[in-house]
Coordinates of C-alpha atoms in Angstrom, one line a residue:
Chain A
M1 CA 77.6 8.4 -1.9
A2 CA 77.7 8.7 -6.0
T3 CA 76.3 5.8 -8.6
L4 CA 78.1 4.9 -11.0
I5 CA 75.7 3.9 -14.0
K6 CA 76.7 1.2 -16.3
D7 CA 76.5 1.5 -19.2
V8 CA 78.8 2.1 -22.6
K9 CA 80.2 4.9 -24.6
L10 CA 79.3 3.9 -28.4
E11 CA 82.0 5.0 -30.5
N12 CA 82.1 4.9 -34.8
V13 CA 78.8 3.4 -35.2
P14 CA 78.2 2.5 -38.9
T15 CA 75.5 4.9 -40.1
E16 CA 73.9 1.7 -41.7
V17 CA 72.6 -1.5 -41.1
L18 CA 75.4 -3.8 -43.0
F19 CA 72.3 -6.4 -44.1
D20 CA 74.8 -8.3 -46.9
K21 CA 77.0 -8.5 -44.3
H22 CA 74.8 -10.5 -41.9
K23 CA 73.6 -12.9 -44.5
E24 CA 76.6 -13.5 -45.5
F25 CA 77.7 -13.6 -41.5
L26 CA 74.9 -16.2 -41.3
Q27 CA 75.2 -18.0 -44.7
S28 CA 79.0 -18.9 -43.6
Y29 CA 77.9 -20.1 -40.4
E30 CA 76.9 -23.1 -41.2
K31 CA 79.2 -24.4 -44.2
D32 CA 82.6 -25.0 -42.2
E33 CA 82.0 -27.5 -39.4
N34 CA 85.1 -27.4 -38.8
N35 CA 84.5 -23.8 -36.8
Y36 CA 85.5 -23.9 -33.4
E37 CA 82.2 -22.2 -32.4
Y38 CA 80.1 -23.6 -35.0
G39 CA 81.4 -27.5 -33.5
M40 CA 81.6 -27.2 -29.8
T41 CA 78.3 -26.0 -29.6
D42 CA 76.6 -28.6 -31.2
Y43 CA 74.4 -29.9 -28.4
L44 CA 72.4 -26.2 -29.1
R45 CA 72.2 -26.6 -32.9
I46 CA 68.3 -26.5 -33.1
S47 CA 68.1 -23.1 -31.4
G48 CA 71.3 -21.8 -33.2
M49 CA 69.2 -23.0 -36.6
Y50 CA 66.3 -20.8 -35.4
W51 CA 68.3 -18.2 -35.1
G52 CA 70.2 -18.2 -38.2
L53 CA 67.8 -19.5 -40.1
T54 CA 64.6 -17.0 -38.6
A55 CA 67.5 -13.4 -39.3
L56 CA 67.9 -14.7 -42.7
E57 CA 64.2 -14.7 -43.2
L58 CA 63.4 -11.3 -41.5
M59 CA 65.8 -10.3 -44.5
S60 CA 64.0 -11.2 -47.1
I61 CA 65.7 -14.5 -47.7
N62 CA 64.2 -18.0 -48.2
T63 CA 65.5 -20.7 -46.0
K64 CA 63.7 -23.8 -46.6
N65 CA 66.3 -26.5 -47.3
Q66 CA 65.7 -29.7 -47.1
K67 CA 69.2 -30.6 -45.2
V68 CA 67.6 -28.7 -42.1
I69 CA 64.4 -30.3 -42.1
D70 CA 65.5 -33.9 -42.5
F71 CA 68.3 -32.7 -39.7
I72 CA 65.3 -31.9 -37.7
V73 CA 63.1 -35.2 -38.3
K74 CA 66.3 -37.2 -36.7
C75 CA 66.4 -35.3 -33.9
Q76 CA 62.8 -36.0 -32.8
D77 CA 62.7 -38.8 -29.8
P78 CA 60.2 -41.3 -31.3
E79 CA 59.5 -42.8 -27.4
S80 CA 58.5 -39.1 -25.5
G81 CA 57.5 -37.5 -29.4
G82 CA 59.9 -34.4 -28.2
I83 CA 63.0 -33.2 -30.1
S84 CA 66.6 -32.3 -28.9
G85 CA 69.3 -30.0 -30.0
C86 CA 71.4 -32.0 -31.6
I87 CA 71.3 -35.8 -33.1
D88 CA 71.4 -38.2 -29.3
H89 CA 71.6 -35.5 -27.5
D90 CA 67.9 -35.7 -25.0
P91 CA 64.4 -33.6 -26.3
H92 CA 64.0 -30.4 -24.2
M93 CA 61.3 -28.1 -24.6
L94 CA 63.6 -24.9 -25.7
H95 CA 64.8 -26.8 -29.1
T96 CA 61.3 -28.4 -29.4
L97 CA 59.3 -25.1 -29.8
S98 CA 63.0 -23.8 -31.8
A99 CA 62.3 -26.8 -34.2
V100 CA 58.6 -25.9 -34.8
Q101 CA 59.1 -22.6 -35.1
I102 CA 61.7 -23.4 -38.5
L103 CA 59.3 -25.5 -40.2
V104 CA 56.1 -24.2 -39.6
T105 CA 58.0 -21.2 -41.3
M106 CA 59.3 -24.0 -44.0
D107 CA 55.7 -24.7 -43.9
E108 CA 57.1 -28.5 -43.7
V109 CA 55.2 -29.4 -40.0
N110 CA 54.1 -32.5 -41.5
A111 CA 57.6 -33.8 -41.8
I112 CA 57.7 -34.1 -37.8
D113 CA 55.1 -36.3 -35.8
V114 CA 53.2 -33.8 -34.5
E115 CA 51.5 -35.6 -32.4
G116 CA 54.3 -36.7 -30.6
V117 CA 55.2 -33.4 -30.4
V118 CA 52.1 -32.7 -28.4
K119 CA 52.1 -35.8 -26.2
Y120 CA 56.1 -33.9 -25.4
V121 CA 54.3 -30.7 -24.2
V122 CA 51.5 -32.2 -22.1
S123 CA 54.3 -34.8 -20.5
N124 CA 56.3 -31.5 -18.7
Q125 CA 52.8 -30.2 -17.3
Q126 CA 53.1 -30.8 -13.6
E127 CA 50.2 -30.5 -11.4
D128 CA 50.4 -26.8 -10.6
G129 CA 50.1 -25.7 -14.3
S130 CA 54.5 -25.2 -14.4
F131 CA 56.3 -26.7 -17.3
T132 CA 59.1 -28.6 -16.9
G133 CA 62.0 -28.0 -18.9
D134 CA 62.4 -31.7 -19.6
K135 CA 62.1 -35.1 -17.4
W136 CA 64.4 -34.4 -14.9
G137 CA 62.2 -31.2 -13.3
E138 CA 63.5 -28.3 -13.9
V139 CA 60.8 -25.0 -13.2
D140 CA 61.0 -22.2 -15.2
T141 CA 58.3 -19.5 -17.1
R142 CA 60.4 -20.2 -20.0
F143 CA 59.0 -23.5 -20.2
S144 CA 55.4 -22.4 -19.6
F145 CA 56.3 -20.0 -23.0
T146 CA 57.7 -22.5 -25.2
A147 CA 55.0 -25.2 -24.2
V148 CA 52.4 -22.2 -25.2
A149 CA 53.6 -21.6 -28.4
T150 CA 54.7 -24.4 -29.8
L151 CA 51.1 -26.0 -28.9
A152 CA 49.5 -22.8 -30.9
L153 CA 51.9 -22.9 -34.0
L154 CA 50.2 -26.4 -33.7
N155 CA 46.9 -25.5 -34.0
R156 CA 46.5 -27.9 -30.4
L157 CA 46.5 -25.6 -27.5
D158 CA 43.7 -27.4 -25.9
A159 CA 46.0 -30.6 -25.2
I160 CA 46.9 -28.3 -21.8
D161 CA 45.4 -27.8 -19.4
V162 CA 45.7 -23.8 -20.7
K163 CA 44.0 -22.3 -16.6
K164 CA 46.3 -23.7 -14.8
A165 CA 49.4 -23.3 -16.5
V166 CA 48.3 -19.0 -16.8
E167 CA 47.6 -19.0 -12.6
F168 CA 51.3 -21.0 -12.4
V169 CA 52.5 -17.9 -14.5
Q170 CA 50.1 -15.5 -12.5
S171 CA 52.1 -16.2 -9.6
C172 CA 55.6 -15.5 -10.9
M173 CA 54.2 -12.0 -10.8
N174 CA 56.3 -9.1 -8.7
F175 CA 55.8 -5.9 -7.0
D176 CA 56.9 -4.2 -9.8
G177 CA 54.5 -5.8 -12.0
G178 CA 57.2 -7.8 -13.4
F179 CA 58.3 -12.0 -13.7
G180 CA 61.0 -14.0 -12.6
S181 CA 61.4 -17.8 -13.8
R182 CA 59.4 -19.0 -10.6
P183 CA 57.1 -17.6 -8.5
L184 CA 59.4 -14.8 -5.9
S185 CA 62.2 -15.0 -8.8
E186 CA 63.2 -11.5 -9.5
S187 CA 62.4 -10.0 -12.5
H188 CA 64.5 -10.3 -15.9
A189 CA 63.3 -9.0 -19.0
G190 CA 63.8 -12.0 -20.8
L191 CA 61.3 -13.7 -18.8
I192 CA 58.9 -11.4 -18.9
Y193 CA 58.9 -11.4 -22.4
C194 CA 58.0 -15.0 -21.8
C195 CA 55.3 -14.5 -19.3
L196 CA 53.7 -12.0 -21.9
G197 CA 54.0 -13.8 -24.6
F198 CA 52.2 -16.5 -22.8
L199 CA 49.8 -14.4 -21.2
S200 CA 49.7 -12.7 -25.1
I201 CA 49.1 -16.5 -26.9
T202 CA 46.9 -17.5 -24.0
N203 CA 44.8 -14.4 -24.5
S204 CA 45.1 -13.8 -20.2
L205 CA 47.0 -10.3 -20.9
H206 CA 44.4 -9.0 -18.3
I207 CA 46.2 -9.6 -15.3
V208 CA 49.3 -7.7 -16.4
E209 CA 49.4 -4.5 -14.2
Q210 CA 50.0 -3.0 -17.9
D211 CA 51.8 0.4 -16.7
T212 CA 53.7 -0.6 -13.7
L213 CA 55.0 -2.6 -16.2
A214 CA 56.1 -0.6 -18.7
W215 CA 57.3 2.2 -16.6
W216 CA 59.9 -0.7 -15.0
L217 CA 60.6 -1.9 -19.1
C218 CA 61.2 1.8 -20.6
E219 CA 63.5 2.4 -17.7
R220 CA 65.9 -0.2 -18.9
Q221 CA 66.7 2.6 -22.2
L222 CA 70.1 3.6 -20.6
S223 CA 72.2 7.2 -22.2
S224 CA 73.8 4.7 -24.4
G225 CA 70.2 4.1 -26.2
G226 CA 70.8 0.7 -25.5
L227 CA 68.3 -1.4 -23.1
N228 CA 69.4 -3.8 -20.3
G229 CA 67.5 -6.5 -19.1
R230 CA 67.9 -5.9 -15.1
P231 CA 67.5 -2.4 -12.9
E232 CA 71.7 -1.6 -12.7
K233 CA 73.1 -3.9 -15.5
L234 CA 75.0 -3.4 -18.3
P235 CA 73.0 -3.0 -22.2
D236 CA 73.2 -5.6 -24.2
V237 CA 71.8 -6.3 -28.0
C238 CA 69.5 -9.1 -27.1
Y239 CA 67.0 -6.9 -24.7
S240 CA 66.5 -4.8 -27.7
W241 CA 64.2 -7.7 -28.6
W242 CA 63.4 -8.7 -25.0
V243 CA 62.1 -4.9 -24.0
L244 CA 60.9 -3.9 -27.5
S245 CA 58.4 -6.4 -28.1
S246 CA 57.4 -7.0 -24.4
L247 CA 55.9 -3.6 -24.8
S248 CA 54.9 -4.0 -27.8
I249 CA 52.7 -6.4 -26.4
L250 CA 51.9 -3.8 -23.8
G251 CA 51.4 -0.9 -26.3
R252 CA 53.4 1.1 -24.9
I253 CA 56.7 0.8 -27.6
H254 CA 56.3 4.4 -27.5
W255 CA 57.7 4.6 -24.1
I256 CA 61.4 4.5 -25.3
N257 CA 63.8 6.8 -28.0
H258 CA 63.7 4.6 -30.6
S259 CA 66.5 6.6 -32.9
A260 CA 69.2 5.9 -29.6
I261 CA 67.9 1.9 -29.5
Q262 CA 68.8 2.1 -33.0
N263 CA 71.8 4.0 -32.8
Y264 CA 72.8 1.4 -29.7
I265 CA 71.9 -1.3 -31.9
K266 CA 73.6 -0.6 -35.0
A267 CA 76.8 0.1 -33.0
C268 CA 76.9 -3.7 -32.2
Q269 CA 77.9 -4.7 -35.6
D270 CA 80.8 -5.7 -36.4
V271 CA 81.9 -3.9 -40.0
E272 CA 84.3 -6.6 -40.8
T273 CA 82.7 -10.3 -40.2
G274 CA 79.1 -9.2 -40.4
G275 CA 76.9 -9.8 -37.4
F276 CA 75.9 -8.2 -34.1
S277 CA 77.4 -8.9 -30.3
D278 CA 75.9 -8.4 -27.0
R279 CA 77.7 -4.7 -27.0
P280 CA 79.7 -3.1 -29.6
G281 CA 83.6 -4.6 -29.9
N282 CA 82.7 -7.6 -28.8
V283 CA 82.7 -11.5 -30.8
T284 CA 79.2 -11.2 -33.2
D285 CA 77.2 -14.6 -32.6
P286 CA 73.3 -16.2 -34.4
Y287 CA 71.8 -14.9 -31.5
H288 CA 72.4 -11.6 -30.8
T289 CA 71.9 -10.8 -34.8
L290 CA 68.6 -12.3 -34.8
F291 CA 67.7 -10.5 -32.1
G292 CA 69.3 -6.8 -33.3
L293 CA 67.5 -7.4 -36.6
A294 CA 64.0 -7.8 -35.3
G295 CA 64.6 -5.1 -32.8
L296 CA 65.0 -3.0 -35.3
G297 CA 62.0 -5.0 -37.3
L298 CA 59.9 -4.1 -34.4
L299 CA 60.9 -0.3 -34.4
G300 CA 59.8 0.0 -37.9
D301 CA 62.7 -0.5 -40.3
E302 CA 60.6 -1.3 -43.5
R303 CA 63.6 -3.0 -44.7
I304 CA 63.4 -5.7 -42.5
I305 CA 59.8 -8.0 -43.0
K306 CA 57.7 -7.6 -40.1
V307 CA 57.9 -9.3 -37.4
N308 CA 55.4 -10.4 -34.4
P309 CA 56.4 -9.7 -31.3
T310 CA 55.0 -13.0 -29.5
F311 CA 56.6 -15.5 -31.6
C312 CA 59.7 -13.9 -33.2
M313 CA 58.5 -15.0 -36.5
P314 CA 57.7 -13.1 -39.4
Q315 CA 54.6 -11.7 -39.4
A316 CA 53.1 -13.5 -42.5
V317 CA 53.6 -16.7 -41.3
I318 CA 51.7 -15.8 -38.3
D319 CA 48.7 -14.5 -40.3
K320 CA 48.8 -17.6 -42.5
L321 CA 47.9 -20.1 -39.9
G322 CA 45.6 -17.8 -38.5
L323 CA 46.7 -17.2 -35.5
K324 CA 45.7 -13.5 -33.8
P325 CA 48.0 -13.9 -30.7
Q326 CA 46.7 -10.4 -27.8
I327 CA 48.8 -7.1 -27.8
L328 CA 47.4 -4.7 -25.4
S329 CA 46.4 -0.7 -26.8
Chain B
M1 CA 78.3 -14.8 -26.3
H2 CA 78.2 -13.0 -23.8
G3 CA 80.8 -10.2 -22.6
R4 CA 83.3 -11.5 -25.1
L5 CA 85.8 -8.8 -26.4
K6 CA 86.9 -8.9 -29.7
V7 CA 90.7 -9.5 -29.9
K8 CA 93.1 -8.3 -33.0
T9 CA 95.4 -11.0 -33.5
T10 CA 98.7 -11.4 -36.0
E11 CA 98.4 -13.9 -38.3
E12 CA 100.8 -16.5 -36.3
Q13 CA 99.0 -16.4 -33.4
R14 CA 95.8 -16.9 -35.2
I15 CA 97.5 -20.1 -37.5
E16 CA 98.7 -20.9 -33.7
K17 CA 95.2 -19.8 -31.6
H18 CA 93.6 -21.8 -35.0
K19 CA 95.6 -25.0 -33.7
Q20 CA 94.6 -25.3 -30.4
Q21 CA 91.3 -25.0 -31.1
Q22 CA 90.9 -27.6 -34.1
K23 CA 92.4 -29.6 -31.3
K24 CA 90.5 -29.1 -28.3
L25 CA 87.2 -29.7 -31.0
A26 CA 88.8 -33.3 -32.0
A27 CA 89.1 -33.9 -28.2
Y28 CA 85.7 -32.7 -28.2
R29 CA 83.9 -34.5 -30.0
M30 CA 85.9 -37.8 -29.8
G31 CA 84.5 -37.7 -26.4
M32 CA 81.3 -36.7 -26.4
K33 CA 81.3 -40.2 -28.9
Q34 CA 82.4 -42.2 -26.8
I35 CA 80.0 -41.4 -23.6
L36 CA 76.6 -41.0 -26.2
S37 CA 77.7 -44.7 -27.6
T38 CA 78.4 -46.2 -24.0
R39 CA 75.8 -44.7 -22.8
S40 CA 72.8 -47.6 -21.3
I41 CA 70.0 -47.1 -18.6
D42 CA 71.8 -50.2 -16.4
S43 CA 75.5 -49.7 -16.2
Y44 CA 77.9 -47.6 -17.4
E45 CA 81.3 -46.9 -17.7
P46 CA 83.7 -45.0 -15.6
E47 CA 85.7 -44.2 -17.8
S48 CA 82.9 -42.5 -20.3
L49 CA 82.4 -41.0 -16.5
A50 CA 85.1 -39.8 -16.1
I51 CA 85.4 -37.9 -20.0
C52 CA 82.2 -36.5 -18.7
T53 CA 83.4 -34.7 -15.5
Q54 CA 86.1 -33.4 -17.4
I55 CA 84.0 -32.0 -20.4
L56 CA 81.4 -30.1 -18.1
S57 CA 83.9 -28.3 -16.3
G58 CA 84.5 -26.8 -20.0
N59 CA 81.4 -26.4 -20.4
P60 CA 78.5 -27.1 -18.1
D61 CA 75.6 -26.1 -20.7
I62 CA 75.8 -29.3 -22.6
Y63 CA 72.5 -30.3 -20.8
T64 CA 72.7 -34.1 -21.9
L65 CA 75.7 -34.8 -19.9
W66 CA 73.5 -33.4 -17.0
N67 CA 71.5 -35.9 -17.2
I68 CA 73.4 -38.8 -18.3
R69 CA 74.7 -38.2 -15.1
K70 CA 71.5 -38.1 -13.6
E71 CA 71.2 -41.8 -15.0
I72 CA 74.0 -42.6 -13.6
I73 CA 72.8 -42.1 -9.9
L74 CA 69.7 -43.3 -10.5
I75 CA 71.8 -46.6 -11.2
E76 CA 73.6 -45.9 -8.0
I77 CA 70.9 -45.6 -5.8
E78 CA 69.9 -49.6 -7.4
K79 CA 73.5 -49.8 -6.6
S80 CA 73.9 -49.4 -2.3
K81 CA 70.0 -50.5 -2.0
S82 CA 71.5 -54.3 -2.8
N83 CA 74.7 -53.4 0.1
D84 CA 73.1 -52.9 3.4
I85 CA 76.2 -53.0 4.5
E86 CA 78.7 -50.0 2.4
G87 CA 76.3 -49.3 0.1
E88 CA 74.7 -45.6 2.1
D89 CA 78.0 -44.6 2.7
Q90 CA 79.3 -45.6 -0.7
L91 CA 76.0 -43.3 -2.6
T92 CA 77.3 -40.7 -0.1
K93 CA 80.2 -40.6 -1.5
F94 CA 79.4 -40.5 -4.9
L95 CA 76.8 -37.9 -4.6
D96 CA 79.1 -35.4 -2.9
N97 CA 82.1 -35.8 -5.8
E98 CA 78.8 -34.8 -7.8
I99 CA 78.1 -32.0 -5.5
G100 CA 81.4 -31.2 -5.9
L101 CA 81.7 -31.2 -10.1
T102 CA 78.7 -28.9 -9.6
E103 CA 81.0 -26.7 -7.8
T104 CA 83.6 -26.4 -10.3
C105 CA 81.3 -25.4 -13.3
L106 CA 79.5 -22.7 -11.0
K107 CA 82.8 -21.0 -10.0
S108 CA 83.3 -20.7 -14.0
N109 CA 80.0 -20.6 -14.6
P110 CA 77.7 -19.3 -11.9
K111 CA 74.8 -18.6 -14.2
S112 CA 74.7 -22.4 -15.8
Y113 CA 71.5 -23.0 -15.7
G114 CA 72.4 -27.2 -15.9
A115 CA 74.6 -26.8 -13.0
W116 CA 72.0 -25.3 -10.4
H117 CA 69.5 -27.4 -11.5
H118 CA 71.8 -30.9 -11.1
R119 CA 73.1 -30.2 -7.4
Y120 CA 69.2 -29.8 -6.2
W121 CA 68.9 -32.9 -8.0
V122 CA 71.3 -34.5 -6.3
L123 CA 70.1 -33.7 -2.9
L124 CA 67.2 -34.2 -3.1
H125 CA 68.6 -37.8 -3.7
H126 CA 71.2 -38.0 -1.1
P127 CA 70.7 -40.1 1.8
N128 CA 71.4 -37.5 4.6
P129 CA 71.3 -33.9 2.7
N130 CA 73.4 -31.6 4.8
W131 CA 71.1 -28.4 4.6
T132 CA 71.6 -26.5 6.6
R133 CA 75.6 -26.5 5.4
E134 CA 74.2 -26.0 2.0
F135 CA 72.3 -22.7 3.0
N136 CA 75.0 -21.3 4.9
L137 CA 77.6 -22.1 1.7
I138 CA 75.3 -19.9 -0.7
S139 CA 74.8 -17.4 1.4
M140 CA 78.3 -17.2 0.9
Y141 CA 77.5 -17.0 -2.6
L142 CA 75.7 -14.3 -2.6
S143 CA 78.4 -12.1 -1.1
Y144 CA 80.2 -12.2 -3.9
D145 CA 77.4 -11.8 -6.3
D146 CA 74.6 -10.7 -4.7
R147 CA 72.8 -9.5 -8.0
N148 CA 72.8 -13.7 -9.4
F149 CA 69.5 -14.6 -10.1
H150 CA 70.3 -18.3 -10.1
V151 CA 71.5 -17.7 -6.6
W152 CA 68.7 -16.8 -4.9
D153 CA 66.6 -18.7 -6.2
Y154 CA 68.5 -21.4 -5.4
R155 CA 68.9 -20.1 -1.4
R156 CA 64.5 -20.2 -1.8
L157 CA 65.1 -24.0 -2.9
I158 CA 67.5 -24.6 0.7
L159 CA 65.5 -22.3 2.5
Q160 CA 62.1 -24.4 1.8
K161 CA 63.7 -27.7 2.8
K162 CA 66.0 -26.0 5.7
G163 CA 63.4 -24.0 7.4
E164 CA 63.6 -20.2 8.6
T165 CA 62.0 -18.2 10.7
L166 CA 60.3 -14.7 8.5
E167 CA 61.8 -13.1 11.5
N168 CA 65.5 -14.1 10.8
E169 CA 65.0 -13.8 7.0
I170 CA 63.6 -10.2 7.7
K171 CA 66.6 -9.4 9.5
F172 CA 68.7 -10.5 7.0
S173 CA 67.0 -8.8 4.3
T174 CA 67.5 -5.4 6.3
N175 CA 71.2 -6.5 7.3
L176 CA 71.6 -6.5 3.0
L177 CA 69.9 -3.5 2.2
N178 CA 71.5 -1.1 5.2
E179 CA 75.1 -2.9 3.6
N180 CA 74.1 -1.9 -0.2
F181 CA 71.1 -0.1 -0.2
S182 CA 72.0 0.1 -4.8
N183 CA 70.7 -3.9 -5.1
Y184 CA 67.9 -4.3 -7.0
S185 CA 67.6 -8.5 -5.6
S186 CA 67.5 -7.2 -2.3
W187 CA 64.5 -4.8 -2.7
H188 CA 63.0 -7.4 -4.6
Y189 CA 63.4 -10.0 -1.7
R190 CA 61.6 -8.0 0.6
S191 CA 59.2 -7.7 -0.9
T192 CA 58.6 -11.3 -1.5
L193 CA 58.6 -11.5 2.8
R194 CA 55.6 -10.3 3.4
K195 CA 52.7 -9.1 2.0
L196 CA 52.2 -5.1 3.0
D197 CA 49.3 -4.1 5.6
A198 CA 48.1 -2.0 7.9
D199 CA 50.9 -2.6 10.4
T200 CA 53.9 -3.2 7.7
V201 CA 53.7 -0.2 5.2
G202 CA 54.6 2.8 7.9
N203 CA 58.3 0.9 8.2
E204 CA 58.9 0.1 5.0
L205 CA 58.1 3.9 3.6
T206 CA 60.6 4.6 6.6
L207 CA 62.8 2.7 5.0
V208 CA 62.7 3.1 1.6
Q209 CA 62.7 7.0 1.9
N210 CA 66.1 6.5 4.2
A211 CA 67.6 4.8 0.9
V212 CA 66.4 7.3 -1.4
F213 CA 67.5 9.9 0.5
T214 CA 71.4 8.2 1.1
D215 CA 71.6 8.2 -2.8
P216 CA 68.6 9.5 -5.0
A217 CA 70.3 8.8 -8.3
D218 CA 70.4 5.3 -7.9
S219 CA 67.3 3.4 -9.4
S220 CA 66.6 0.7 -7.3
A221 CA 65.0 1.3 -4.0
W222 CA 62.7 4.3 -6.1
F223 CA 61.3 0.8 -8.0
Y224 CA 60.2 0.0 -4.1
L225 CA 59.2 3.3 -2.7
R226 CA 56.3 3.5 -5.9
W227 CA 55.5 0.1 -4.8
V228 CA 54.9 1.1 -1.1
L229 CA 52.9 3.9 -2.1
S230 CA 50.5 2.5 -4.6
H231 CA 49.7 0.9 -1.0
P232 CA 46.0 2.3 0.2
N233 CA 47.0 2.0 4.1
I234 CA 49.6 4.8 4.2
P235 CA 47.4 7.9 6.4
C236 CA 46.8 11.3 3.8
G237 CA 49.1 12.5 7.0
D238 CA 52.3 10.4 6.0
K239 CA 52.0 11.2 2.6
E240 CA 52.1 15.5 2.6
E241 CA 54.7 14.7 5.0
A242 CA 56.2 12.7 2.2
L243 CA 55.7 15.3 -0.2
E244 CA 57.0 18.0 1.6
S245 CA 60.4 15.8 2.2
F246 CA 60.5 15.6 -1.1
E247 CA 60.2 18.9 -1.9
Q248 CA 63.3 19.3 0.3
L249 CA 65.3 16.9 -1.9
Q250 CA 64.6 18.5 -4.9
E251 CA 66.1 21.3 -3.7
L252 CA 69.6 19.6 -3.1
E253 CA 69.0 17.5 -6.2
P254 CA 66.6 19.6 -8.7
E255 CA 68.3 17.3 -11.8
C256 CA 67.0 14.2 -10.4
K257 CA 64.1 12.9 -12.0
W258 CA 63.5 10.4 -9.4
V259 CA 61.6 12.7 -7.2
L260 CA 59.7 14.2 -9.3
L261 CA 58.8 10.8 -10.6
A262 CA 58.0 10.0 -6.7
K263 CA 56.2 13.8 -6.6
C264 CA 54.0 12.3 -9.2
W265 CA 53.1 8.9 -7.7
L266 CA 52.4 11.0 -4.7
T267 CA 50.6 13.3 -5.8
G268 CA 48.8 11.0 -8.3
S269 CA 47.0 9.1 -5.2
L270 CA 43.9 9.0 -3.7
C271 CA 44.1 11.6 -0.8
L272 CA 46.4 14.0 -2.7
N273 CA 44.1 13.9 -6.0
D274 CA 43.2 17.5 -5.3
K275 CA 43.1 20.4 -7.8
K276 CA 46.2 21.9 -6.1
H277 CA 47.8 18.9 -7.1
V278 CA 46.3 18.1 -10.2
D279 CA 47.7 21.2 -11.5
K280 CA 51.0 20.7 -10.4
R281 CA 51.2 17.4 -11.7
V282 CA 50.9 18.7 -14.9
E283 CA 54.3 21.2 -13.7
Y284 CA 55.7 17.7 -13.3
Y285 CA 55.7 15.6 -16.3
Q286 CA 56.8 18.7 -17.8
Q287 CA 59.6 19.3 -15.9
L288 CA 60.6 15.4 -16.4
I289 CA 59.9 15.4 -20.3
K290 CA 63.0 18.3 -20.4
L291 CA 64.9 15.9 -17.8
D292 CA 64.6 12.9 -19.0
P293 CA 63.8 13.0 -22.6
Q294 CA 63.8 9.1 -23.4
R295 CA 61.2 9.0 -21.5
K296 CA 59.0 11.8 -23.5
G297 CA 56.3 9.3 -24.7
Q298 CA 55.8 8.4 -21.5
Y299 CA 55.8 11.5 -20.1
E300 CA 53.2 12.9 -22.8
D301 CA 50.6 9.9 -21.8
Y302 CA 50.8 11.2 -18.2
L303 CA 50.5 14.9 -19.7
K304 CA 47.9 14.6 -21.9
A305 CA 45.8 12.7 -18.8
A306 CA 46.7 15.5 -16.1
E307 CA 45.2 17.8 -18.4
T308 CA 42.4 16.3 -19.3
K309 CA 41.6 15.9 -15.5
K310 CA 42.9 19.6 -15.1
A311 CA 40.5 20.9 -17.6
V312 CA 37.5 19.1 -16.0
G313 CA 38.5 20.2 -12.7
D314 CA 38.7 24.0 -14.4
N315 CA 34.9 23.8 -15.5

């Protein structure tokens, strides 16, 4: 029985990273309000802003912008303190982190009610240490990460029960050393990033089976050079970030082939419109553009501002806050 | 935007598409405005609810819309309490409709977090949830896509409600694997069912060895094998035997890196860690660097460790 390996073939790979095209792509994204994709995704605007603005920051563009700050302020719910994806939508942990990441990068965090944000994050911690995404009860390790990342950026990690939060994340560890969204859930590179990021922020990486997990992660690299998120799945540019940042946190980024993944990421650029897509030939978007650029940054491309693997933000911003997320050697 | 192919279009097609999209966008904005402006925690307008159904069917990721529906369900629950005779029946009908909507949404987007969560939340608020029916349904979904982790996670939630014997779940897992050894999700599931111990480890080793021999090129079972082999309760004799059978497999599949990896794990484990095996391991890693250059960095780290050990042994 022969196994068909799922992968893609790369053709006509651009030899360069098309920085100017990518800047243009991101900067024009929010200019046309009647752009269909833009208009139909209004409910996740705050996270969309984080992807686009951070990608621009990584290309050395100062994104500080009063309009963005005012928009975020309007998205904060005065009652719960949480921040929504868009005006008139409900607060959620994912958008709360994105908003804080944007404001911290702009050095404007006091524009919002910081204590309100802290109160919101605290309100989503459950008895068992886990976090829900909002008051409607969906539990996921993504929210454990967003909780501690948000609080760490606000220097208020002390507001939650960190010990219990770590115990919950530890209970999501699997036979392969990876992590899933809840206890007993299958390992997935995106959730592994969330859990390693969580453990990095809470200084608890000692619970990880470093080499078992790093092996699983480096096996994500396919012949095309691209990385997938789980065994027997197709490669996708966003895993360039989830896998590379995880390997960086584990001190094992040298366990995969750098030029091959760089080549795959370059192949996912659209030479006409700019931006990166998940796989070569697909439609580009700000999400994959950030994770493509950030991935190249972790691989040492010096034209990209140094990026922090735990927070996916410029390293200089993390340094300025005095944060030292744990990294294994 | 995952997996959306960029298609070349003519100018005419482009203009037509743009027109259609602008129409859709305007309808979306008008619908959202109607829903959001009539939102209230103690009453709701059926018309807004109908628009909400329509928009969610097109995009189940608009999380606020699911929240609004939950608020409406809470209103319906209160209403049912004030009507002793028909209250429960009406509520059941209402909630069954909600479950139907999640089904529509999940058919078009089986990975929608919001739709999965809503479905479970509705069942938790249902006066007579039929967990068995739900469990059978979800097990059927699994046969459409046996790698969708949302389906597996949801199945686990329902299982906890319905209850099932461990024996039956082990049988379920064995059947899945016998149908298809190359399914990582099934191996993962098996690892969650019970802890490896002296009583079970032999059985698991036989099962997984069977799998890797059937299809050595498929990665899934090899991850499970590494886990089983890491267990301290495997008798040395069994390890020697396993090593021998991998030697044979390697003769048939000389290009298969997984076989070499398995030999590294075996020779690196406690009772096979003598000088002869350390020497061999140095050789294996040198071969792996050639066979699987993408992960050269990893093999070089292990090679260095094996060489150090070898040097210590030689002295």
